[in-house]
Amino acid sequence: MTRSSLEVEWEAQPDDPASDDLGYDLGDWERIRATGAESERFLYLPDDEDLLRKEAFVVAAPTAVADLLENR
């Protein structure tokens, strides 16, 4: 099976690109375990409290969250 040029280009990209290359600014988010030490549910909140007031938060099923380094 031959790899497409898109796959080759994707593999050639850096793991940690410069923020200017992304087209948006990265934000710092805090991951909080929902309930109990063994819970698989997490709440992701922005570190900037002003963003929280603007309803910037994520609600997602555990299956919707992927480690981008492992799923590159």
JSON list of C-alpha atoms in Angstrom, two decimals:
[
{"chain": "A", "resi": 1, "resn": "MET", "atom": "CA", "xyz": [0.00, 0.00, 0.00]},
{"chain": "A", "resi": 2, "resn": "THR", "atom": "CA", "xyz": [1.44, 3.35, -0.96]},
{"chain": "A", "resi": 3, "resn": "ARG", "atom": "CA", "xyz": [1.16, 6.34, 1.28]},
{"chain": "A", "resi": 4, "resn": "SER", "atom": "CA", "xyz": [-0.58, 9.39, -0.07]},
{"chain": "A", "resi": 5, "resn": "SER", "atom": "CA", "xyz": [1.28, 12.68, -0.33]},
{"chain": "A", "resi": 6, "resn": "LEU", "atom": "CA", "xyz": [-1.02, 14.04, 2.38]},
{"chain": "A", "resi": 7, "resn": "GLU", "atom": "CA", "xyz": [0.09, 11.29, 4.79]},
{"chain": "A", "resi": 8, "resn": "VAL", "atom": "CA", "xyz": [3.74, 11.96, 4.00]},
{"chain": "A", "resi": 9, "resn": "GLU", "atom": "CA", "xyz": [3.24, 15.70, 4.51]},
{"chain": "A", "resi": 10, "resn": "TRP", "atom": "CA", "xyz": [1.41, 15.07, 7.83]},
{"chain": "A", "resi": 11, "resn": "GLU", "atom": "CA", "xyz": [4.23, 12.85, 9.14]},
{"chain": "A", "resi": 12, "resn": "ALA", "atom": "CA", "xyz": [6.79, 15.53, 8.21]},
{"chain": "A", "resi": 13, "resn": "GLN", "atom": "CA", "xyz": [5.13, 18.17, 10.41]},
{"chain": "A", "resi": 14, "resn": "PRO", "atom": "CA", "xyz": [6.74, 19.02, 13.77]},
{"chain": "A", "resi": 15, "resn": "ASP", "atom": "CA", "xyz": [5.19, 17.61, 16.95]},
{"chain": "A", "resi": 16, "resn": "ASP", "atom": "CA", "xyz": [5.20, 21.05, 18.55]},
{"chain": "A", "resi": 17, "resn": "PRO", "atom": "CA", "xyz": [4.60, 23.68, 15.84]},
{"chain": "A", "resi": 18, "resn": "ALA", "atom": "CA", "xyz": [5.12, 27.38, 16.40]},
{"chain": "A", "resi": 19, "resn": "SER", "atom": "CA", "xyz": [1.93, 29.10, 17.55]},
{"chain": "A", "resi": 20, "resn": "ASP", "atom": "CA", "xyz": [2.09, 31.40, 14.50]},
{"chain": "A", "resi": 21, "resn": "ASP", "atom": "CA", "xyz": [1.70, 28.33, 12.26]},
{"chain": "A", "resi": 22, "resn": "LEU", "atom": "CA", "xyz": [-1.49, 27.23, 14.00]},
{"chain": "A", "resi": 23, "resn": "GLY", "atom": "CA", "xyz": [-3.59, 30.25, 13.11]},
{"chain": "A", "resi": 24, "resn": "TYR", "atom": "CA", "xyz": [-4.82, 30.66, 16.69]},
{"chain": "A", "resi": 25, "resn": "ASP", "atom": "CA", "xyz": [-3.42, 31.15, 20.17]},
{"chain": "A", "resi": 26, "resn": "LEU", "atom": "CA", "xyz": [-3.10, 28.18, 22.47]},
{"chain": "A", "resi": 27, "resn": "GLY", "atom": "CA", "xyz": [-4.83, 28.55, 25.81]},
{"chain": "A", "resi": 28, "resn": "ASP", "atom": "CA", "xyz": [-3.96, 26.97, 29.13]},
{"chain": "A", "resi": 29, "resn": "TRP", "atom": "CA", "xyz": [-6.70, 24.65, 30.39]},
{"chain": "A", "resi": 30, "resn": "GLU", "atom": "CA", "xyz": [-6.93, 22.77, 33.64]},
{"chain": "A", "resi": 31, "resn": "ARG", "atom": "CA", "xyz": [-8.19, 19.17, 33.76]},
{"chain": "A", "resi": 32, "resn": "ILE", "atom": "CA", "xyz": [-10.26, 18.35, 36.85]},
{"chain": "A", "resi": 33, "resn": "ARG", "atom": "CA", "xyz": [-11.47, 14.83, 37.66]},
{"chain": "A", "resi": 34, "resn": "ALA", "atom": "CA", "xyz": [-15.27, 15.00, 38.08]},
{"chain": "A", "resi": 35, "resn": "THR", "atom": "CA", "xyz": [-16.01, 12.74, 41.05]},
{"chain": "A", "resi": 36, "resn": "GLY", "atom": "CA", "xyz": [-13.99, 10.09, 42.82]},
{"chain": "A", "resi": 37, "resn": "ALA", "atom": "CA", "xyz": [-10.37, 9.17, 42.31]},
{"chain": "A", "resi": 38, "resn": "GLU", "atom": "CA", "xyz": [-11.21, 6.46, 39.74]},
{"chain": "A", "resi": 39, "resn": "SER", "atom": "CA", "xyz": [-13.67, 8.50, 37.68]},
{"chain": "A", "resi": 40, "resn": "GLU", "atom": "CA", "xyz": [-13.18, 8.61, 33.91]},
{"chain": "A", "resi": 41, "resn": "ARG", "atom": "CA", "xyz": [-15.00, 11.94, 33.69]},
{"chain": "A", "resi": 42, "resn": "PHE", "atom": "CA", "xyz": [-13.08, 15.18, 33.55]},
{"chain": "A", "resi": 43, "resn": "LEU", "atom": "CA", "xyz": [-13.95, 18.83, 33.40]},
{"chain": "A", "resi": 44, "resn": "TYR", "atom": "CA", "xyz": [-11.69, 21.06, 31.31]},
{"chain": "A", "resi": 45, "resn": "LEU", "atom": "CA", "xyz": [-11.65, 24.71, 32.35]},
{"chain": "A", "resi": 46, "resn": "PRO", "atom": "CA", "xyz": [-9.60, 27.63, 31.06]},
{"chain": "A", "resi": 47, "resn": "ASP", "atom": "CA", "xyz": [-7.02, 29.06, 33.44]},
{"chain": "A", "resi": 48, "resn": "ASP", "atom": "CA", "xyz": [-8.18, 32.57, 32.53]},
{"chain": "A", "resi": 49, "resn": "GLU", "atom": "CA", "xyz": [-11.23, 33.29, 34.71]},
{"chain": "A", "resi": 50, "resn": "ASP", "atom": "CA", "xyz": [-12.53, 35.84, 32.19]},
{"chain": "A", "resi": 51, "resn": "LEU", "atom": "CA", "xyz": [-12.87, 33.07, 29.61]},
{"chain": "A", "resi": 52, "resn": "LEU", "atom": "CA", "xyz": [-14.82, 30.98, 32.09]},
{"chain": "A", "resi": 53, "resn": "ARG", "atom": "CA", "xyz": [-17.29, 33.80, 32.50]},
{"chain": "A", "resi": 54, "resn": "LYS", "atom": "CA", "xyz": [-17.73, 33.81, 28.73]},
{"chain": "A", "resi": 55, "resn": "GLU", "atom": "CA", "xyz": [-18.79, 30.15, 28.95]},
{"chain": "A", "resi": 56, "resn": "ALA", "atom": "CA", "xyz": [-15.52, 28.75, 27.61]},
{"chain": "A", "resi": 57, "resn": "PHE", "atom": "CA", "xyz": [-15.55, 25.15, 28.74]},
{"chain": "A", "resi": 58, "resn": "VAL", "atom": "CA", "xyz": [-15.70, 21.69, 27.19]},
{"chain": "A", "resi": 59, "resn": "VAL", "atom": "CA", "xyz": [-18.20, 18.90, 27.79]},
{"chain": "A", "resi": 60, "resn": "ALA", "atom": "CA", "xyz": [-17.21, 15.68, 26.03]},
{"chain": "A", "resi": 61, "resn": "ALA", "atom": "CA", "xyz": [-17.62, 11.93, 26.38]},
{"chain": "A", "resi": 62, "resn": "PRO", "atom": "CA", "xyz": [-14.43, 10.07, 27.38]},
{"chain": "A", "resi": 63, "resn": "THR", "atom": "CA", "xyz": [-14.38, 8.42, 23.95]},
{"chain": "A", "resi": 64, "resn": "ALA", "atom": "CA", "xyz": [-14.25, 11.85, 22.29]},
{"chain": "A", "resi": 65, "resn": "VAL", "atom": "CA", "xyz": [-10.96, 12.79, 23.96]},
{"chain": "A", "resi": 66, "resn": "ALA", "atom": "CA", "xyz": [-7.76, 11.56, 22.32]},
{"chain": "A", "resi": 67, "resn": "ASP", "atom": "CA", "xyz": [-4.08, 12.05, 23.01]},
{"chain": "A", "resi": 68, "resn": "LEU", "atom": "CA", "xyz": [-2.87, 13.84, 19.88]},
{"chain": "A", "resi": 69, "resn": "LEU", "atom": "CA", "xyz": [0.66, 12.47, 20.24]},
{"chain": "A", "resi": 70, "resn": "GLU", "atom": "CA", "xyz": [-0.66, 8.90, 20.21]},
{"chain": "A", "resi": 71, "resn": "ASN", "atom": "CA", "xyz": [-3.21, 9.54, 17.45]},
{"chain": "A", "resi": 72, "resn": "ARG", "atom": "CA", "xyz": [-1.06, 11.51, 15.07]}
]
